[in-house]
Short mmCIF file of C-alpha atoms in Angstrom, two decimals:
data_model
loop_
_atom_site.label_atom_id
_atom_site.label_comp_id
_atom_site.label_asym_id
_atom_site.label_seq_id
_atom_site.Cartn_x
_atom_site.Cartn_y
_atom_site.Cartn_z
CA MET A 26 31.90 -21.23 51.85
CA PRO A 27 34.10 -20.48 48.60
CA ALA A 28 33.09 -17.85 46.50
CA ALA A 29 30.45 -18.39 43.50
CA SER A 30 30.84 -17.61 39.80
CA LEU A 31 28.09 -15.99 38.80
CA THR A 32 26.24 -15.75 34.86
CA PRO A 33 25.06 -12.09 34.83
CA PRO A 34 21.50 -12.24 34.20
CA ALA A 35 19.49 -10.55 31.08
CA GLU A 36 19.33 -6.92 31.66
CA VAL A 37 15.87 -5.49 32.17
CA GLU A 38 14.30 -2.20 32.16
CA ALA A 39 13.30 -1.02 35.61
CA ASP A 40 9.55 0.60 36.32
CA ASP A 41 9.17 3.44 38.24
CA ASP A 42 7.51 1.15 40.68
CA PHE A 43 10.66 -0.18 41.74
CA GLY A 44 12.97 2.53 40.27
CA ALA A 45 16.24 3.59 41.14
CA PRO A 46 16.40 6.48 43.88
CA GLY A 47 19.23 8.32 44.30
CA PRO A 48 22.01 7.65 47.26
CA ASP A 49 20.67 10.23 49.33
CA GLU A 50 17.27 8.31 49.34
CA ASP A 51 17.74 4.46 49.88
CA ALA A 52 20.30 2.30 50.41
CA PRO A 53 19.07 -1.39 50.42
CA ALA A 54 20.53 -3.67 53.08
CA ALA A 55 21.15 -7.74 52.40
CA GLU A 56 23.51 -10.05 53.44
CA ALA A 57 27.63 -9.71 52.56
CA PHE A 58 28.91 -11.91 50.05
CA ASP A 59 31.85 -12.92 48.14
CA ALA A 60 31.93 -13.59 44.26
CA ILE A 61 34.32 -14.27 41.58
CA ALA A 62 34.18 -12.44 38.61
CA PRO A 63 33.71 -14.60 35.27
CA PRO A 64 35.77 -14.10 32.24
CA ALA A 65 32.90 -12.54 30.55
CA PHE A 66 33.53 -9.12 33.02
CA ALA A 67 36.86 -8.84 31.57
CA GLY A 68 37.09 -5.06 30.96
CA ALA A 69 34.08 -4.19 32.71
CA ARG A 70 33.87 -1.53 35.37
CA VAL A 71 33.23 -2.77 39.14
CA ASP A 72 29.72 -0.98 39.44
CA GLN A 73 28.55 -2.27 35.88
CA ALA A 74 29.51 -5.70 37.26
CA ILE A 75 27.59 -5.43 40.09
CA ALA A 76 24.84 -4.16 39.02
CA ARG A 77 24.35 -7.27 36.47
CA TRP A 78 24.51 -9.60 39.99
CA LEU A 79 22.47 -7.46 41.34
CA PRO A 80 19.50 -5.63 39.06
CA GLU A 81 17.24 -4.79 41.78
CA GLN A 82 19.60 -2.23 42.98
CA SER A 83 20.09 1.15 41.14
CA ARG A 84 23.45 2.18 39.96
CA ALA A 85 23.64 5.01 41.84
CA ARG A 86 22.97 2.75 44.98
CA LEU A 87 26.04 0.77 44.20
CA GLN A 88 28.00 3.36 43.65
CA GLN A 89 27.63 4.76 46.79
CA TRP A 90 28.36 1.28 48.45
CA ILE A 91 31.73 1.44 46.33
CA ARG A 92 32.40 4.99 47.77
CA ASP A 93 31.24 3.91 51.40
CA GLY A 94 33.97 1.21 51.06
CA ARG A 95 31.52 -1.59 51.23
CA VAL A 96 32.83 -3.10 48.04
CA THR A 97 36.25 -4.59 48.16
CA VAL A 98 38.45 -6.06 44.66
CA ASP A 99 40.78 -8.89 46.02
CA GLY A 100 40.55 -7.29 49.26
CA ARG A 101 41.26 -3.79 48.16
CA THR A 102 38.69 -0.76 47.79
CA VAL A 103 38.62 0.67 44.27
CA ARG A 104 36.74 3.58 42.56
CA ALA A 105 33.57 2.81 40.65
CA SER A 106 35.23 3.09 37.29
CA HIS A 107 38.03 0.27 38.53
CA ARG A 108 38.02 -2.13 35.66
CA LEU A 109 37.84 -6.09 36.05
CA HIS A 110 40.26 -8.43 34.32
CA GLY A 111 38.36 -11.71 35.47
CA GLY A 112 38.88 -13.79 38.23
CA GLU A 113 38.63 -11.39 41.03
CA THR A 114 37.30 -11.71 43.99
CA LEU A 115 34.47 -9.38 45.00
CA HIS A 116 33.30 -8.85 48.67
CA ILE A 117 30.07 -6.72 48.60
CA ARG A 118 28.73 -5.66 51.90
CA PRO A 119 25.61 -3.81 51.46
CA GLY A 120 24.23 -0.80 53.30
CA ILE A 121 21.56 -0.34 55.66
CA GLU A 122 18.62 1.51 53.79
CA PRO A 123 18.58 4.76 55.71
CA ALA A 124 14.84 5.33 55.01
CA VAL A 125 13.95 1.94 56.61
CA LEU A 126 16.50 2.32 59.26
CA ALA A 127 15.55 5.54 60.86
CA ALA A 128 11.71 4.32 60.69
CA GLN A 129 10.29 3.14 63.77
CA PRO A 130 7.85 0.14 64.21
CA GLU A 131 4.56 1.46 64.52
CA ALA A 132 1.02 -0.89 65.59
CA ILE A 133 -0.78 0.37 61.92
CA ALA A 134 -3.58 -2.27 61.32
CA LEU A 135 -2.72 -4.02 57.99
CA ARG A 136 -5.55 -6.00 55.96
CA ILE A 137 -3.31 -8.85 54.92
CA VAL A 138 -4.85 -11.08 51.87
CA TYR A 139 -2.19 -13.20 51.73
CA GLU A 140 0.75 -14.13 53.66
CA ASP A 141 3.44 -16.65 53.64
CA ALA A 142 7.25 -16.77 54.44
CA SER A 143 8.30 -15.17 51.17
CA VAL A 144 5.80 -12.94 50.50
CA LEU A 145 2.80 -10.60 51.97
CA VAL A 146 -0.05 -9.22 49.81
CA ILE A 147 -1.84 -6.32 51.54
CA ASP A 148 -5.22 -4.63 50.37
CA LYS A 149 -3.95 -0.57 51.29
CA PRO A 150 -6.44 1.74 52.29
CA ALA A 151 -6.73 5.36 50.76
CA GLY A 152 -4.72 7.68 52.76
CA LEU A 153 -1.92 5.47 53.92
CA VAL A 154 1.66 6.89 52.56
CA VAL A 155 3.53 3.85 51.49
CA HIS A 156 7.21 5.23 52.05
CA PRO A 157 8.69 7.63 54.31
CA GLY A 158 9.65 10.99 53.24
CA ALA A 159 9.25 14.95 53.74
CA GLY A 160 6.21 15.31 55.70
CA HIS A 161 5.66 11.70 56.42
CA ALA A 162 7.93 10.06 58.81
CA HIS A 163 5.64 8.13 60.62
CA GLY A 164 2.32 6.31 59.86
CA THR A 165 3.70 5.21 56.43
CA LEU A 166 3.17 1.13 55.33
CA VAL A 167 6.96 1.05 55.86
CA ASN A 168 6.42 1.76 59.63
CA ALA A 169 3.40 -1.15 59.69
CA LEU A 170 5.64 -3.57 57.85
CA LEU A 171 8.56 -3.10 60.59
CA HIS A 172 5.99 -3.75 63.11
CA HIS A 173 4.33 -6.55 61.53
CA ASP A 174 7.77 -8.15 60.60
CA PRO A 175 10.98 -6.75 62.39
CA ALA A 176 13.26 -8.64 59.94
CA ALA A 177 12.01 -6.53 56.81
CA VAL A 178 14.58 -3.71 58.08
CA ALA A 179 17.23 -5.66 56.03
CA LEU A 180 15.09 -5.72 53.03
CA PRO A 181 15.28 -2.72 50.28
CA ARG A 182 12.43 -0.66 50.98
CA ALA A 183 11.37 -3.08 53.65
CA GLY A 184 10.33 -5.49 51.26
CA ILE A 185 7.99 -2.96 49.13
CA VAL A 186 8.41 -4.04 45.06
CA HIS A 187 5.82 -1.38 43.68
CA ARG A 188 4.00 1.67 44.90
CA LEU A 189 0.67 2.90 45.20
CA ASP A 190 0.06 6.66 45.71
CA LYS A 191 -1.16 7.64 49.16
CA ASP A 192 -4.98 8.08 48.12
CA THR A 193 -4.87 5.20 45.72
CA SER A 194 -6.31 1.92 47.57
CA GLY A 195 -6.31 -1.81 46.86
CA LEU A 196 -3.34 -4.45 46.34
CA MET A 197 0.30 -4.58 46.80
CA VAL A 198 2.56 -7.37 47.18
CA VAL A 199 5.56 -7.03 49.56
CA ALA A 200 8.64 -9.21 49.49
CA ARG A 201 10.12 -11.01 52.54
CA THR A 202 13.06 -12.23 51.54
CA ILE A 203 15.70 -10.77 49.70
CA THR A 204 15.44 -13.68 47.03
CA ALA A 205 11.57 -13.06 46.67
CA HIS A 206 12.18 -9.14 46.42
CA THR A 207 14.60 -10.11 43.48
CA ALA A 208 12.46 -12.17 41.79
CA LEU A 209 9.58 -10.29 42.25
CA VAL A 210 11.47 -6.93 40.85
CA ARG A 211 12.60 -9.05 37.52
CA ALA A 212 8.71 -10.10 37.19
CA LEU A 213 7.53 -6.44 37.00
CA ALA A 214 10.41 -5.52 34.69
CA ALA A 215 9.35 -8.33 32.59
CA ARG A 216 5.96 -7.35 32.66
CA GLN A 217 4.89 -10.47 34.05
CA VAL A 218 2.86 -9.14 36.91
CA ARG A 219 -0.85 -8.48 36.58
CA ARG A 220 -2.24 -5.39 37.95
CA VAL A 221 -5.71 -4.21 37.33
CA TYR A 222 -7.28 -1.23 38.79
CA GLN A 223 -10.65 0.43 38.66
CA ALA A 224 -11.99 4.15 38.48
CA ILE A 225 -14.46 6.73 38.02
CA ALA A 226 -13.32 9.28 34.98
CA CYS A 227 -14.83 12.32 34.11
CA GLY A 228 -16.12 12.25 30.61
CA ARG A 229 -17.33 9.38 28.19
CA LEU A 230 -15.52 6.38 26.79
CA ALA A 231 -17.45 4.24 24.25
CA ALA A 232 -15.48 1.53 23.59
CA PRO A 233 -11.84 0.12 25.11
CA THR A 234 -8.70 1.66 24.06
CA ARG A 235 -5.16 1.99 24.66
CA VAL A 236 -2.91 4.74 25.68
CA ASP A 237 0.52 4.55 24.46
CA ALA A 238 2.29 8.15 25.62
CA PRO A 239 5.70 8.39 27.19
CA ILE A 240 5.66 9.92 30.88
CA GLY A 241 7.96 12.36 32.48
CA ARG A 242 8.45 15.20 34.96
CA HIS A 243 6.03 18.17 33.70
CA PRO A 244 8.17 20.56 31.85
CA THR A 245 7.48 23.56 34.34
CA GLN A 246 5.63 21.78 37.12
CA ARG A 247 8.14 19.58 38.53
CA THR A 248 6.16 17.86 41.12
CA ARG A 249 4.03 16.81 38.36
CA MET A 250 4.08 13.94 35.87
CA ALA A 251 3.02 14.51 32.16
CA VAL A 252 2.98 13.04 28.80
CA VAL A 253 5.92 14.25 26.90
CA PRO A 254 8.24 13.41 24.33
CA GLY A 255 11.35 11.76 25.75
CA GLY A 256 9.57 10.13 28.53
CA ARG A 257 9.79 6.81 29.60
CA PRO A 258 7.40 4.32 27.79
CA ALA A 259 4.11 3.98 29.17
CA LEU A 260 0.98 1.84 28.01
CA THR A 261 -2.34 1.67 29.80
CA ASP A 262 -5.66 -0.31 28.34
CA VAL A 263 -8.69 1.09 29.40
CA ARG A 264 -12.18 -0.45 28.93
CA PRO A 265 -15.44 1.10 29.82
CA LEU A 266 -17.43 -1.09 33.35
CA GLY A 267 -20.72 1.42 33.05
CA GLU A 268 -21.74 4.85 31.95
CA LEU A 269 -22.44 6.91 35.00
CA ALA A 270 -23.79 10.51 35.35
CA GLY A 271 -21.17 12.71 33.75
CA ALA A 272 -18.68 10.11 34.19
CA ILE A 273 -17.55 6.93 33.17
CA TRP A 274 -16.65 3.59 35.31
CA VAL A 275 -13.58 1.97 33.96
CA GLU A 276 -11.52 -0.56 34.00
CA CYS A 277 -7.28 0.07 33.55
CA ARG A 278 -4.57 -2.60 33.11
CA LEU A 279 -1.01 -1.62 33.36
CA SER A 280 1.96 -3.00 30.97
CA THR A 281 4.22 -0.71 32.32
CA GLY A 282 4.63 1.11 36.04
CA ARG A 283 5.07 4.99 35.64
CA THR A 284 4.60 7.41 38.29
CA HIS A 285 1.03 8.25 38.60
CA GLN A 286 0.69 6.76 35.04
CA ILE A 287 -3.36 5.98 35.01
CA ARG A 288 -4.03 9.63 36.16
CA VAL A 289 -1.65 10.96 33.73
CA HIS A 290 -3.08 8.71 31.02
CA LEU A 291 -6.49 9.32 31.73
CA ALA A 292 -5.95 12.99 32.12
CA SER A 293 -4.04 13.16 28.58
CA ILE A 294 -7.26 11.55 26.65
CA GLY A 295 -9.49 13.63 28.41
CA LEU A 296 -11.09 11.30 31.29
CA PRO A 297 -9.40 13.06 34.32
CA LEU A 298 -10.10 11.04 37.34
CA LEU A 299 -12.89 12.11 39.62
CA GLY A 300 -11.65 13.77 43.15
CA ASP A 301 -7.93 14.00 41.70
CA PRO A 302 -6.37 16.78 43.07
CA VAL A 303 -3.12 17.28 40.66
CA TYR A 304 -4.71 16.04 37.49
CA GLY A 305 -8.47 16.19 37.88
CA PRO A 306 -10.93 19.04 36.48
CA ARG A 307 -11.47 21.84 38.87
CA PRO A 308 -15.00 21.36 40.86
CA GLY A 309 -16.22 24.54 39.02
CA ARG A 310 -15.82 22.81 35.65
CA LEU A 311 -17.76 19.94 36.73
CA PRO A 312 -21.47 19.41 36.66
CA PRO A 313 -22.83 20.36 40.03
CA ALA A 314 -24.01 16.84 40.92
CA LEU A 315 -20.88 15.04 40.05
CA ALA A 316 -18.73 17.71 41.43
CA ALA A 317 -20.49 17.13 44.80
CA VAL A 318 -19.77 13.41 44.68
CA GLY A 319 -15.83 14.22 43.98
CA GLU A 320 -16.14 16.53 46.92
CA ARG A 321 -17.60 13.67 49.27
CA LEU A 322 -15.10 11.16 47.81
CA GLY A 323 -12.15 13.37 48.85
CA ARG A 324 -9.60 11.52 46.99
CA GLN A 325 -8.74 10.23 43.45
CA ALA A 326 -11.33 7.31 42.54
CA LEU A 327 -8.85 4.68 41.90
CA HIS A 328 -8.38 1.29 43.37
CA ALA A 329 -6.11 -1.66 42.77
CA VAL A 330 -8.95 -4.65 42.18
CA GLU A 331 -6.55 -7.31 40.86
CA LEU A 332 -3.27 -8.89 41.51
CA GLY A 333 -1.46 -11.69 39.83
CA PHE A 334 2.07 -13.06 39.96
CA ALA A 335 4.02 -16.24 40.05
CA HIS A 336 5.38 -16.99 43.69
CA PRO A 337 9.02 -16.24 43.54
CA ASP A 338 9.88 -19.73 45.32
CA ASP A 339 8.08 -22.08 43.40
CA GLY A 340 6.44 -20.13 40.31
CA ARG A 341 2.89 -21.03 41.15
CA PRO A 342 0.45 -18.34 40.14
CA LEU A 343 -0.99 -16.55 43.01
CA GLU A 344 -4.03 -14.35 41.63
CA PHE A 345 -6.17 -12.05 44.42
CA ARG A 346 -8.87 -9.51 44.12
CA SER A 347 -10.34 -6.83 46.10
CA ALA A 348 -13.62 -5.48 46.19
CA LEU A 349 -14.09 -1.72 45.75
CA PRO A 350 -14.00 0.27 48.93
CA GLU A 351 -17.13 1.88 50.36
CA ASP A 352 -16.33 5.05 49.20
CA ILE A 353 -15.58 4.37 45.17
CA GLN A 354 -18.93 1.59 45.52
CA ALA A 355 -21.08 5.02 46.79
CA ALA A 356 -19.62 7.50 44.34
CA ILE A 357 -20.68 4.82 41.59
CA ASP A 358 -24.20 4.25 43.29
CA ALA A 359 -24.82 7.76 43.45
CA LEU A 360 -23.77 8.28 39.68
CA ALA A 361 -25.46 5.46 38.39
CA PRO A 362 -28.14 6.13 35.75
CA SER A 363 -29.98 2.70 37.07
CA ALA A 364 -30.18 0.79 40.49
CA SER A 365 -26.87 -0.01 39.92
CA ALA A 366 -23.97 0.07 37.42
CA ARG A 367 -22.78 -3.24 36.10
CA PRO A 368 -19.82 -4.12 33.98
CA ALA A 369 -20.92 -5.55 30.46
CA PRO A 370 -20.03 -9.72 30.21
CA ARG A 371 -17.11 -9.64 28.35
CA SER A 372 -16.63 -12.55 26.45
CA PRO A 373 -13.40 -14.47 25.28
CA ALA A 374 -13.33 -12.60 21.76
CA ALA A 375 -13.91 -9.00 23.67
CA ALA A 376 -10.98 -10.30 25.97
CA SER A 377 -8.33 -10.90 23.44
CA ALA A 378 -9.06 -8.25 21.02
CA SER A 379 -6.95 -5.23 20.64
CA PRO A 380 -8.30 -1.94 21.56
CA PRO A 381 -7.41 1.17 19.45
CA SER A 382 -4.33 2.86 20.66
CA VAL A 383 -4.06 6.55 21.62
CA GLY A 384 -0.80 8.33 21.85
CA ARG A 385 2.18 7.02 20.01
CA SER A 386 2.12 4.63 17.18
CA PRO A 387 0.83 0.87 18.08
CA ARG A 388 3.67 -1.56 18.95
CA PRO A 389 2.94 -4.97 20.01
CA ARG A 390 1.16 -5.45 23.37
CA ALA A 391 3.25 -6.12 26.33
CA SER A 392 2.58 -9.26 28.75
CA THR A 393 0.45 -8.59 31.72
CA GLY A 394 0.57 -11.73 33.25
CA PRO A 395 2.82 -14.56 34.42
CA ALA A 396 4.49 -16.79 31.90
CA SER A 397 2.50 -19.39 33.53
CA GLY A 398 -0.94 -17.74 32.50
CA LEU A 399 -3.23 -15.87 34.78
CA SER A 400 -7.10 -16.61 34.12
CA SER A 401 -9.15 -12.95 33.06
CA VAL A 402 -11.29 -13.70 35.76
CA LEU A 403 -9.95 -13.77 39.31
CA PRO A 404 -11.38 -15.37 42.50
CA ASP A 405 -12.49 -13.23 45.08
CA THR A 406 -9.91 -14.62 47.67
CA ASP A 407 -6.27 -16.00 47.40
CA THR A 408 -6.30 -19.19 45.26
CA ALA A 409 5.53 -16.29 37.22
CA CYS A 410 9.94 -16.29 37.99
CA ASP A 411 13.04 -18.73 39.45
CA PRO A 412 15.06 -16.84 42.02
CA PRO A 413 18.41 -15.63 40.52
CA PRO A 414 21.65 -17.67 41.10
CA ARG A 415 22.82 -17.11 44.64
CA PRO A 416 26.57 -16.00 45.78
CA SER A 417 27.78 -17.90 48.66
CA ARG A 418 26.94 -15.88 52.11
CA HIS A 419 28.50 -15.54 55.02
#
């Protein structure tokens, strides 16, 4: 087939959920393709041009492809700094992702909430590591996905588009095609994926609040994240659901996807998550009963309860809800001042009201649902982003 001339898509800011690992980490695989550089690319570096065609890929990753000779311009290998004139034919042959290629398929049970030819929604249990890494070469979600669908080896991160920490449970969406992966990555970047969590936090929260504070690496403890000047913008809306003994049951809605965002933001306003071994309070500083519940829990009390997005193929809204797992529900029951803790009913007016902001100066709230709009209350079972222009494949 003849090469296609592509109109570059708008640039979007990537979240940490699908952020840009360096070339020594991952190098996603996809089909090779040819594309003709349009006149608008005249003067652009070849790595910048490819990044505009493939915004789901990191610049470091694309530069590695160029160094490896996987990108040619009119049949010649070039440097990343090579300038285009417009009209050249670029042949792009993505690399196989080393971390995924090295991972072996493993028969790890997955709780599949929804599945079709393009997307997979799973309910991740606590304790399951998402990506292989140091100390976790086996037993990860990637290993499970490769067993479930061997074709996932050809996708960036085996199709994973957003992360949950090892000890965070709940809903995740996984792409099953490169087109779906690209569309979901763009939807996340455009704040068109609805993600809602529930958690148990130590302390008190009388009213909904918004935490608008930048997150980056801790200045001295490099394995931790922190609210730091110059960090990446991060926005979390927090709503109390029920008072507990020495704690509060809360709902958290993400407008961004920074590493450890909910854990860092809640700790920054004096509401660290119960059981969090990194950002939570030391057990000795908690009331004995609360400390005992946290010890029994054995992980941060955080669960992804709601997920909504537009299907990458046809734009129809998909909405999912996950019940709290037994360990978090048991902790709520143990700490509830009465027989059960229940969230207060939320009126439409309350749902639309903007909570006070904590952190940086307020700004207009980013969208947390697909452009087509998602309901505030999701069903307990499964019941938006057109794919980018595609070049010719061979």
